[in-house]
């Protein structure tokens, strides 16, 4: 006997509805305008019935191949290969950026004096669940981008500085945890999501649409 719709976890129902929207959009069943409108409604709704009504007229459902591609796209990248335990980054009167599919060690020692440093974890490959950033930022600017499925803990000390942590910190227990320690003196530290989950859903849907077109 199946569980009634009202007794099912709302987030599970929402995920299934979004999956169905993506599948049908990628196969050309609905327009981009309808897809984005329904996606907004699916992410905002707190009603089981409203969620199901968004896909009541759509014929296609997610299959195993879709689930495999989705997991690859939305699950944090992990690698069994162990690189150096510590990455040292020194930025003095210069700029330094780490982005793309770079391998993240367990410790990052970042020294920034009168420079600009960017650490982009959006597509990074994690080898450890717990990553520590030891930050020494003096008269410099540090920007850290993360995906939404990463937890961030900020323990930095600041003096005449700006620290802004806009990370959601609501990922599950298996998600990587980045802990930022150290100090920011006469500088600024910014932690934010580079792409929202909605933007990732749309990009994933368009990627699938290109595959089927």
Coordinates of N, CA and C in Angstrom, one line a residue:
X1 N 0.9 -1.2 0.0 CA 0.0 0.0 0.0 C 0.9 1.2 0.0
X2 N 0.7 2.1 -1.0 CA 1.5 3.3 -1.1 C 1.1 4.4 -0.1
X3 N 2.1 5.2 0.3 CA 1.8 6.3 1.2 C 1.0 7.4 0.5
X4 N 0.1 8.0 1.2 CA -0.7 9.1 0.6 C 0.2 10.3 0.3
X5 N -0.2 11.0 -0.6 CA 0.6 12.2 -1.1 C 0.9 13.2 0.1
X6 N -0.1 13.4 0.9 CA 0.0 14.4 2.0 C 1.0 14.0 3.0
X7 N 1.2 12.6 3.2 CA 2.1 12.1 4.2 C 3.5 12.0 3.7
X8 N 3.8 12.2 2.4 CA 5.1 12.1 1.9 C 6.0 13.4 2.2
X9 N 7.3 13.3 2.4 CA 8.1 14.4 2.7 C 8.0 15.4 1.5
X10 N 7.7 16.7 1.9 CA 7.5 17.7 0.8 C 8.7 17.9 -0.1
X11 N 9.9 17.8 0.5 CA 11.1 18.0 -0.3 C 11.3 16.8 -1.3
X12 N 10.9 15.6 -0.9 CA 10.9 14.5 -1.9 C 10.0 14.7 -3.0
X13 N 8.8 15.2 -2.7 CA 7.8 15.4 -3.8 C 8.3 16.6 -4.7
X14 N 8.9 17.6 -4.1 CA 9.4 18.7 -4.9 C 10.5 18.3 -5.8
X15 N 11.4 17.4 -5.3 CA 12.5 16.9 -6.2 C 12.0 16.1 -7.4
X16 N 11.0 15.3 -7.1 CA 10.4 14.5 -8.2 C 9.7 15.4 -9.2
X17 N 9.0 16.4 -8.8 CA 8.4 17.3 -9.7 C 9.4 18.1 -10.5
X18 N 10.5 18.6 -9.9 CA 11.5 19.3 -10.7 C 12.2 18.4 -11.7
X19 N 12.4 17.1 -11.3 CA 13.0 16.1 -12.2 C 12.0 16.0 -13.4
X20 N 10.8 15.9 -13.2 CA 9.8 15.7 -14.3 C 9.8 16.9 -15.2
X21 N 9.8 18.1 -14.6 CA 9.9 19.3 -15.4 C 11.1 19.4 -16.3
X22 N 12.3 19.0 -15.8 CA 13.5 19.0 -16.5 C 13.4 18.0 -17.7
X23 N 12.9 16.8 -17.4 CA 12.9 15.8 -18.4 C 12.0 16.2 -19.6
X24 N 10.8 16.7 -19.2 CA 9.8 17.1 -20.3 C 10.3 18.3 -21.1
X25 N 11.0 19.3 -20.4 CA 11.5 20.4 -21.1 C 12.6 20.0 -22.0
X26 N 13.5 19.1 -21.5 CA 14.6 18.7 -22.4 C 14.2 17.9 -23.6
X27 N 13.0 17.3 -23.6 CA 12.5 16.6 -24.7 C 11.5 17.5 -25.6
X28 N 11.5 18.8 -25.2 CA 10.7 19.7 -26.0 C 9.2 19.6 -25.8
X29 N 8.7 19.1 -24.6 CA 7.3 19.0 -24.3 C 6.7 20.3 -23.9
X30 N 7.6 21.2 -23.3 CA 7.1 22.5 -22.8 C 8.1 23.6 -23.2
X31 N 7.7 24.8 -23.4 CA 8.6 25.9 -23.8 C 9.5 26.3 -22.6
X32 N 10.5 27.1 -22.9 CA 11.4 27.5 -21.9 C 10.7 28.5 -20.9
X33 N 9.8 29.3 -21.4 CA 9.0 30.2 -20.6 C 8.2 29.4 -19.6
X34 N 7.5 28.3 -20.1 CA 6.7 27.5 -19.2 C 7.6 26.7 -18.2
X35 N 8.7 26.3 -18.6 CA 9.6 25.5 -17.8 C 10.1 26.4 -16.6
X36 N 10.6 27.6 -16.9 CA 11.1 28.5 -15.9 C 10.0 28.9 -14.9
X37 N 8.8 29.2 -15.5 CA 7.7 29.6 -14.6 C 7.3 28.5 -13.7
X38 N 7.2 27.3 -14.2 CA 6.8 26.1 -13.3 C 7.9 25.8 -12.3
X39 N 9.2 26.0 -12.8 CA 10.3 25.7 -11.9 C 10.3 26.7 -10.7
X40 N 10.0 27.9 -11.0 CA 9.8 28.9 -9.9 C 8.7 28.5 -8.9
X41 N 7.6 28.1 -9.5 CA 6.5 27.7 -8.6 C 6.8 26.4 -7.8
X42 N 7.5 25.5 -8.4 CA 7.9 24.3 -7.7 C 8.9 24.6 -6.6
X43 N 9.8 25.5 -6.7 CA 10.7 25.8 -5.7 C 10.1 26.6 -4.5
X44 N 9.0 27.3 -4.9 CA 8.4 28.2 -3.8 C 7.2 27.5 -3.1
X45 N 6.6 26.5 -3.8 CA 5.4 25.9 -3.2 C 5.7 25.1 -2.0
X46 N 4.7 25.1 -1.0 CA 4.8 24.3 0.2 C 3.6 23.4 0.2
X47 N 2.9 23.2 -0.9 CA 1.7 22.3 -0.9 C 1.9 21.1 -1.8
X48 N 1.6 20.0 -1.3 CA 1.8 18.7 -2.1 C 0.9 18.8 -3.4
X49 N -0.3 19.2 -3.2 CA -1.2 19.3 -4.4 C -0.8 20.3 -5.4
X50 N -0.3 21.4 -5.0 CA 0.2 22.4 -5.9 C 1.4 21.9 -6.7
X51 N 2.3 21.2 -6.0 CA 3.4 20.7 -6.7 C 3.0 19.7 -7.8
X52 N 2.2 18.7 -7.4 CA 1.8 17.7 -8.4 C 1.0 18.3 -9.6
X53 N 0.3 19.4 -9.3 CA -0.5 20.0 -10.4 C 0.4 20.6 -11.5
X54 N 1.6 20.9 -11.1 CA 2.6 21.5 -12.0 C 3.0 20.6 -13.1
X55 N 2.9 19.3 -12.9 CA 3.4 18.3 -13.8 C 2.3 17.3 -14.2
X56 N 1.0 17.6 -13.9 CA -0.1 16.7 -14.2 C -0.3 16.5 -15.7
X57 N 0.1 17.5 -16.5 CA -0.2 17.3 -17.9 C 1.1 16.9 -18.7
X58 N 2.2 16.5 -18.0 CA 3.4 16.2 -18.6 C 3.5 14.7 -18.7
X59 N 3.9 14.1 -19.9 CA 3.8 12.7 -20.1 C 5.1 11.9 -19.6
X60 N 6.3 12.6 -19.7 CA 7.5 11.9 -19.4 C 8.0 11.9 -18.0
X61 N 8.6 10.9 -17.5 CA 9.1 10.8 -16.2 C 10.6 10.5 -16.2
X62 N 11.3 10.8 -15.1 CA 12.7 10.6 -15.0 C 13.0 9.1 -15.0
X63 N 14.1 8.7 -15.7 CA 14.5 7.3 -15.7 C 15.9 7.1 -15.1
X64 N 16.4 5.9 -15.2 CA 17.7 5.6 -14.5 C 18.9 6.4 -15.2
X65 N 18.8 6.6 -16.5 CA 19.8 7.4 -17.2 C 19.8 8.8 -16.8
X66 N 18.6 9.4 -16.6 CA 18.5 10.8 -16.1 C 19.1 10.9 -14.7
X67 N 18.7 9.9 -13.9 CA 19.2 10.0 -12.5 C 20.7 9.9 -12.4
X68 N 21.3 9.1 -13.3 CA 22.8 9.0 -13.3 C 23.4 10.3 -13.8
X69 N 22.9 11.0 -14.8 CA 23.4 12.3 -15.2 C 23.2 13.4 -14.2
X70 N 22.0 13.3 -13.5 CA 21.8 14.3 -12.4 C 22.8 14.1 -11.3
X71 N 23.0 12.9 -10.8 CA 24.0 12.7 -9.8 C 25.3 13.2 -10.1
X72 N 25.7 13.0 -11.3 CA 27.0 13.5 -11.8 C 27.1 15.0 -11.8
X73 N 26.0 15.6 -12.1 CA 26.0 17.1 -12.2 C 25.9 17.8 -10.8
X74 N 25.1 17.2 -9.9 CA 24.8 17.8 -8.6 C 25.5 17.3 -7.4
X75 N 26.1 16.1 -7.5 CA 26.8 15.6 -6.3 C 28.2 16.2 -6.3
X76 N 28.7 16.6 -5.1 CA 30.1 17.1 -5.0 C 31.1 16.1 -5.6
X77 N 32.1 16.7 -6.3 CA 33.1 15.9 -7.0 C 34.1 15.3 -5.9
X78 N 34.2 14.0 -5.8 CA 35.1 13.4 -4.9 C 36.1 12.6 -5.7
X79 N 37.4 12.5 -5.2 CA 38.4 11.7 -5.9 C 39.1 10.9 -4.8
X80 N 39.5 9.7 -5.1 CA 40.2 8.8 -4.2 C 41.7 9.2 -4.2
X81 N 42.1 9.9 -5.3 CA 43.5 10.2 -5.4 C 43.9 11.3 -4.3
X82 N 44.9 11.1 -3.6 CA 45.3 12.0 -2.5 C 46.5 12.9 -3.0
X83 N 46.2 14.2 -3.1 CA 47.3 15.1 -3.5 C 48.0 15.6 -2.3
X84 N 48.7 16.7 -2.4 CA 49.4 17.2 -1.2 C 48.4 17.6 -0.2
X85 N 48.7 17.3 1.1 CA 47.8 17.6 2.2 C 47.6 19.1 2.4
X86 N 48.6 19.9 2.0 CA 48.6 21.3 2.2 C 48.9 22.1 0.9
X87 N 48.1 23.1 0.6 CA 48.4 24.0 -0.5 C 48.7 25.3 0.0
X88 N 49.9 25.9 -0.4 CA 50.3 27.2 0.1 C 50.1 28.2 -1.1
X89 N 49.4 29.2 -0.8 CA 49.1 30.3 -1.8 C 49.6 31.6 -1.2
X90 N 50.6 32.2 -1.8 CA 51.1 33.5 -1.4 C 50.8 34.6 -2.4
X91 N 50.1 35.6 -2.0 CA 49.7 36.7 -3.0 C 50.1 38.0 -2.4
X92 N 51.1 38.6 -3.0 CA 51.6 39.9 -2.5 C 51.7 40.9 -3.7
X93 N 50.9 41.9 -3.5 CA 50.8 42.9 -4.6 C 50.5 42.3 -6.0
X94 N 49.6 41.3 -6.0 CA 49.3 40.6 -7.2 C 47.9 39.9 -7.1
X95 N 47.5 39.1 -8.1 CA 46.3 38.4 -8.0 C 46.5 37.0 -8.3
X96 N 45.6 36.2 -7.6 CA 45.8 34.7 -7.8 C 44.4 34.1 -7.7
X97 N 44.1 33.2 -8.7 CA 42.8 32.5 -8.8 C 42.9 31.0 -9.0
X98 N 42.2 30.3 -8.2 CA 42.0 28.8 -8.4 C 40.6 28.6 -8.8
X99 N 40.4 27.9 -9.9 CA 39.0 27.7 -10.4 C 39.0 26.4 -11.3
X100 N 37.9 26.0 -11.8 CA 37.8 24.9 -12.6 C 37.8 23.6 -11.8
X101 N 38.2 22.5 -12.3 CA 38.3 21.2 -11.6 C 39.6 21.0 -11.0
X102 N 39.9 21.8 -10.0 CA 41.2 21.6 -9.3 C 40.9 20.7 -8.0
X103 N 42.0 20.0 -7.7 CA 41.9 19.1 -6.5 C 42.2 19.8 -5.2
X104 N 41.2 19.7 -4.3 CA 41.3 20.4 -3.0 C 42.0 19.6 -2.0
X105 N 43.0 20.1 -1.4 CA 43.7 19.4 -0.3 C 43.0 19.6 1.0
X106 N 43.4 18.9 2.1 CA 42.8 19.1 3.4 C 43.0 20.4 4.0
X107 N 44.2 21.1 3.7 CA 44.5 22.4 4.3 C 45.0 23.3 3.2
X108 N 44.5 24.5 3.3 CA 45.0 25.6 2.4 C 45.5 26.8 3.2
X109 N 46.8 27.1 3.0 CA 47.3 28.2 3.7 C 47.4 29.4 2.8
X110 N 46.6 30.4 3.0 CA 46.5 31.5 2.1 C 47.0 32.8 2.8
X111 N 48.0 33.4 2.2 CA 48.6 34.7 2.7 C 48.4 35.7 1.6
X112 N 47.6 36.7 1.9 CA 47.3 37.8 0.9 C 47.6 39.1 1.5
X113 N 48.6 39.8 0.9 CA 49.0 41.1 1.3 C 48.9 42.1 0.2
X114 N 48.0 43.0 0.2 CA 47.8 44.0 -0.8 C 47.5 43.3 -2.2
X115 N 46.8 42.2 -2.1 CA 46.5 41.4 -3.3 C 45.1 41.1 -3.5
X116 N 44.7 40.3 -4.5 CA 43.4 39.8 -4.8 C 43.5 38.3 -5.0
X117 N 42.7 37.6 -4.2 CA 42.7 36.1 -4.3 C 41.3 35.6 -4.5
X118 N 41.1 34.6 -5.4 CA 39.9 34.0 -5.6 C 40.0 32.5 -5.5
X119 N 39.2 31.9 -4.7 CA 39.1 30.4 -4.6 C 37.7 30.0 -5.0
X120 N 37.6 29.3 -6.2 CA 36.4 29.0 -6.7 C 36.2 27.4 -6.6
X121 N 35.3 27.0 -5.7 CA 35.1 25.6 -5.4 C 33.9 25.1 -6.2
X122 N 33.4 25.8 -7.1 CA 32.1 25.4 -7.9 C 32.3 24.1 -8.5
X123 N 33.4 23.9 -9.2 CA 33.6 22.6 -9.9 C 34.8 21.8 -9.4
X124 N 35.2 22.2 -8.2 CA 36.4 21.6 -7.6 C 36.2 20.1 -7.2
X125 N 37.3 19.4 -7.2 CA 37.3 18.0 -6.9 C 37.8 17.8 -5.4
X126 N 36.9 17.4 -4.5 CA 37.2 17.2 -3.1 C 37.8 15.8 -2.9
X127 N 38.8 15.8 -2.1 CA 39.4 14.5 -1.6 C 39.2 14.3 -0.2
X128 N 38.8 15.3 0.6 CA 38.5 15.2 2.0 C 37.2 15.8 2.3
X129 N 36.5 15.3 3.3 CA 35.2 15.9 3.6 C 35.4 17.2 4.4
X130 N 36.5 17.3 5.2 CA 36.8 18.5 6.0 C 38.0 19.2 5.4
X131 N 37.8 20.4 5.0 CA 38.9 21.3 4.5 C 39.0 22.5 5.3
X132 N 40.3 22.9 5.7 CA 40.5 24.0 6.5 C 41.3 25.1 5.7
X133 N 40.8 26.3 5.7 CA 41.6 27.4 5.1 C 42.1 28.3 6.2
X134 N 43.5 28.3 6.2 CA 44.2 29.3 7.2 C 44.4 30.5 6.4
X135 N 43.7 31.6 6.8 CA 43.8 32.8 6.1 C 44.5 33.9 6.8
X136 N 45.5 34.6 6.1 CA 46.2 35.8 6.6 C 46.0 36.8 5.6
X137 N 45.0 37.7 5.7 CA 44.7 38.7 4.7 C 45.0 40.1 5.3
X138 N 45.9 40.8 4.8 CA 46.3 42.2 5.2 C 46.2 43.1 4.0
X139 N 45.2 44.1 4.1 CA 45.0 45.1 3.0 C 44.8 44.4 1.7
X140 N 44.1 43.2 1.8 CA 43.9 42.5 0.6 C 42.4 42.1 0.4
X141 N 42.1 41.5 -0.7 CA 40.7 41.1 -0.9 C 40.7 39.6 -1.3
X142 N 39.8 38.8 -0.5 CA 39.7 37.4 -0.7 C 38.2 37.0 -1.1
X143 N 38.1 36.4 -2.2 CA 36.7 36.0 -2.6 C 36.7 34.4 -2.7
X144 N 35.7 33.8 -2.1 CA 35.5 32.4 -2.1 C 34.1 32.1 -2.7
X145 N 34.1 31.3 -3.8 CA 32.8 30.8 -4.4 C 32.6 29.4 -4.0
X146 N 31.4 29.0 -3.7 CA 31.1 27.6 -3.4 C 29.8 27.2 -4.1
X147 N 29.6 25.9 -4.3 CA 28.3 25.4 -4.7 C 27.4 25.3 -3.5
X148 N 26.1 25.2 -3.8 CA 25.1 25.2 -2.7 C 25.2 23.9 -1.8
X149 N 25.8 22.9 -2.3 CA 25.9 21.6 -1.5 C 27.2 21.5 -0.7
X150 N 27.7 22.7 -0.3 CA 28.9 22.7 0.6 C 28.6 23.5 1.8
X151 N 29.1 23.0 3.0 CA 28.9 23.7 4.2 C 30.1 24.6 4.5
X152 N 29.9 25.8 5.0 CA 31.1 26.7 5.3 C 30.9 27.2 6.7
X153 N 32.0 27.1 7.5 CA 32.1 27.6 8.8 C 33.2 28.7 8.8
X154 N 32.8 29.9 9.3 CA 33.8 31.0 9.3 C 34.2 31.4 10.7
X155 N 35.5 31.2 11.0 CA 36.0 31.5 12.3 C 37.1 32.6 12.3
X156 N 37.0 33.4 11.3 CA 38.1 34.4 11.2 C 37.9 35.6 12.1
X157 N 39.1 36.2 12.5 CA 39.1 37.4 13.3 C 39.3 38.6 12.3
X158 N 38.6 39.7 12.5 CA 38.8 40.8 11.6 C 39.0 42.1 12.4
X159 N 39.8 43.0 11.8 CA 40.0 44.3 12.4 C 39.9 45.4 11.3
X160 N 39.0 46.3 11.4 CA 38.8 47.4 10.4 C 38.6 46.7 9.0
X161 N 37.8 45.7 9.0 CA 37.7 44.9 7.7 C 36.2 44.5 7.5
X162 N 36.0 43.8 6.4 CA 34.6 43.4 6.0 C 34.7 41.9 5.8
X163 N 33.8 41.2 6.5 CA 33.7 39.7 6.2 C 32.2 39.4 6.0
X164 N 31.9 38.8 4.8 CA 30.6 38.5 4.4 C 30.5 37.1 4.0
X165 N 29.7 36.3 4.8 CA 29.5 34.9 4.5 C 28.1 34.6 4.1
X166 N 27.8 34.5 2.8 CA 26.5 34.2 2.3 C 26.3 32.8 1.9
X167 N 27.1 31.9 2.5 CA 26.9 30.5 2.2 C 25.7 29.9 2.9
X168 N 24.9 29.0 2.2 CA 23.7 28.5 2.8 C 24.0 27.7 4.0
X169 N 25.1 26.9 4.0 CA 25.4 26.0 5.2 C 24.2 25.1 5.6
X170 N 23.6 24.5 4.6 CA 22.5 23.6 4.8 C 22.6 22.3 4.1
X171 N 23.8 22.0 3.7 CA 24.0 20.7 3.0 C 23.9 19.5 3.9
X172 N 23.9 18.3 3.3 CA 23.7 17.1 4.2 C 25.0 16.8 4.8
X173 N 24.9 15.7 5.7 CA 26.1 15.3 6.5 C 27.3 14.8 5.7
X174 N 27.0 14.3 4.5 CA 28.1 13.8 3.6 C 28.8 14.9 2.8
X175 N 28.2 16.1 2.8 CA 28.8 17.2 2.0 C 30.1 17.6 2.7
X176 N 31.0 18.2 1.8 CA 32.3 18.7 2.3 C 32.0 19.9 3.2
X177 N 32.9 20.1 4.2 CA 32.8 21.2 5.1 C 34.1 22.0 5.0
X178 N 33.9 23.3 4.7 CA 35.1 24.2 4.6 C 35.1 25.1 5.8
X179 N 36.2 25.0 6.6 CA 36.3 25.9 7.8 C 37.4 27.0 7.5
X180 N 37.0 28.2 7.6 CA 37.9 29.3 7.4 C 38.4 29.9 8.7
X181 N 39.7 29.8 8.9 CA 40.3 30.4 10.2 C 41.3 31.4 9.8
X182 N 41.8 32.2 10.8 CA 42.8 33.2 10.6 C 42.3 34.6 10.9
X183 N 42.9 35.5 10.1 CA 42.5 36.9 10.4 C 42.5 37.7 9.1
X184 N 41.7 38.8 9.1 CA 41.5 39.8 8.0 C 41.8 41.1 8.6
X185 N 42.8 41.8 8.2 CA 43.2 43.1 8.7 C 43.1 44.1 7.6
X186 N 42.3 45.2 7.7 CA 42.1 46.2 6.7 C 41.9 45.6 5.3
X187 N 41.1 44.6 5.3 CA 40.8 43.9 4.0 C 39.4 43.4 4.0
X188 N 39.1 42.6 3.0 CA 37.7 42.0 3.0 C 37.7 40.6 2.6
X189 N 36.8 39.8 3.1 CA 36.6 38.4 2.8 C 35.1 38.2 2.4
X190 N 34.9 37.6 1.3 CA 33.5 37.4 0.8 C 33.4 35.9 0.4
X191 N 32.3 35.3 1.0 CA 32.0 33.9 0.7 C 30.6 33.8 0.1
X192 N 30.4 33.3 -1.1 CA 29.1 33.3 -1.7 C 28.9 32.2 -2.7
X193 N 27.7 31.9 -3.0 CA 27.4 30.9 -4.0 C 27.5 31.6 -5.4
X194 N 28.3 30.9 -6.3 CA 28.5 31.5 -7.6 C 27.2 31.3 -8.5
X195 N 26.6 30.1 -8.4 CA 25.4 29.8 -9.1 C 24.4 29.2 -8.2
X196 N 23.2 29.8 -8.2 CA 22.1 29.3 -7.4 C 21.6 27.9 -7.9
X197 N 20.9 27.2 -7.0 CA 20.4 25.9 -7.4 C 19.4 26.1 -8.6
X198 N 18.7 27.1 -8.7 CA 17.8 27.3 -9.8 C 18.6 27.5 -11.1
X199 N 19.7 28.3 -11.0 CA 20.6 28.4 -12.2 C 21.2 27.1 -12.6
X200 N 21.5 26.2 -11.6 CA 22.1 24.9 -12.0 C 21.0 24.0 -12.6
X201 N 19.8 24.1 -12.1 CA 18.7 23.3 -12.7 C 18.5 23.7 -14.2
X202 N 18.5 25.0 -14.4 CA 18.3 25.5 -15.8 C 19.4 25.1 -16.7
X203 N 20.7 25.2 -16.2 CA 21.8 24.9 -17.0 C 21.8 23.4 -17.3
X204 N 21.4 22.6 -16.3 CA 21.4 21.1 -16.5 C 20.3 20.7 -17.5
X205 N 19.1 21.4 -17.4 CA 18.0 21.2 -18.4 C 18.4 21.5 -19.8
X206 N 19.1 22.7 -19.9 CA 19.6 23.1 -21.3 C 20.6 22.1 -21.8
X207 N 21.5 21.6 -20.9 CA 22.5 20.6 -21.4 C 21.8 19.4 -21.9
X208 N 20.8 18.9 -21.2 CA 20.0 17.7 -21.7 C 19.3 18.0 -23.0
X209 N 18.7 19.2 -23.1 CA 18.0 19.6 -24.3 C 18.9 19.6 -25.5
X210 N 20.1 20.1 -25.3 CA 21.1 20.1 -26.4 C 21.4 18.7 -26.8
X211 N 21.4 17.7 -25.9 CA 21.8 16.3 -26.2 C 20.7 15.7 -27.0
X212 N 19.4 16.0 -26.7 CA 18.3 15.4 -27.4 C 17.9 16.1 -28.7
X213 N 18.4 17.3 -28.9 CA 18.0 18.1 -30.1 C 18.8 17.7 -31.3

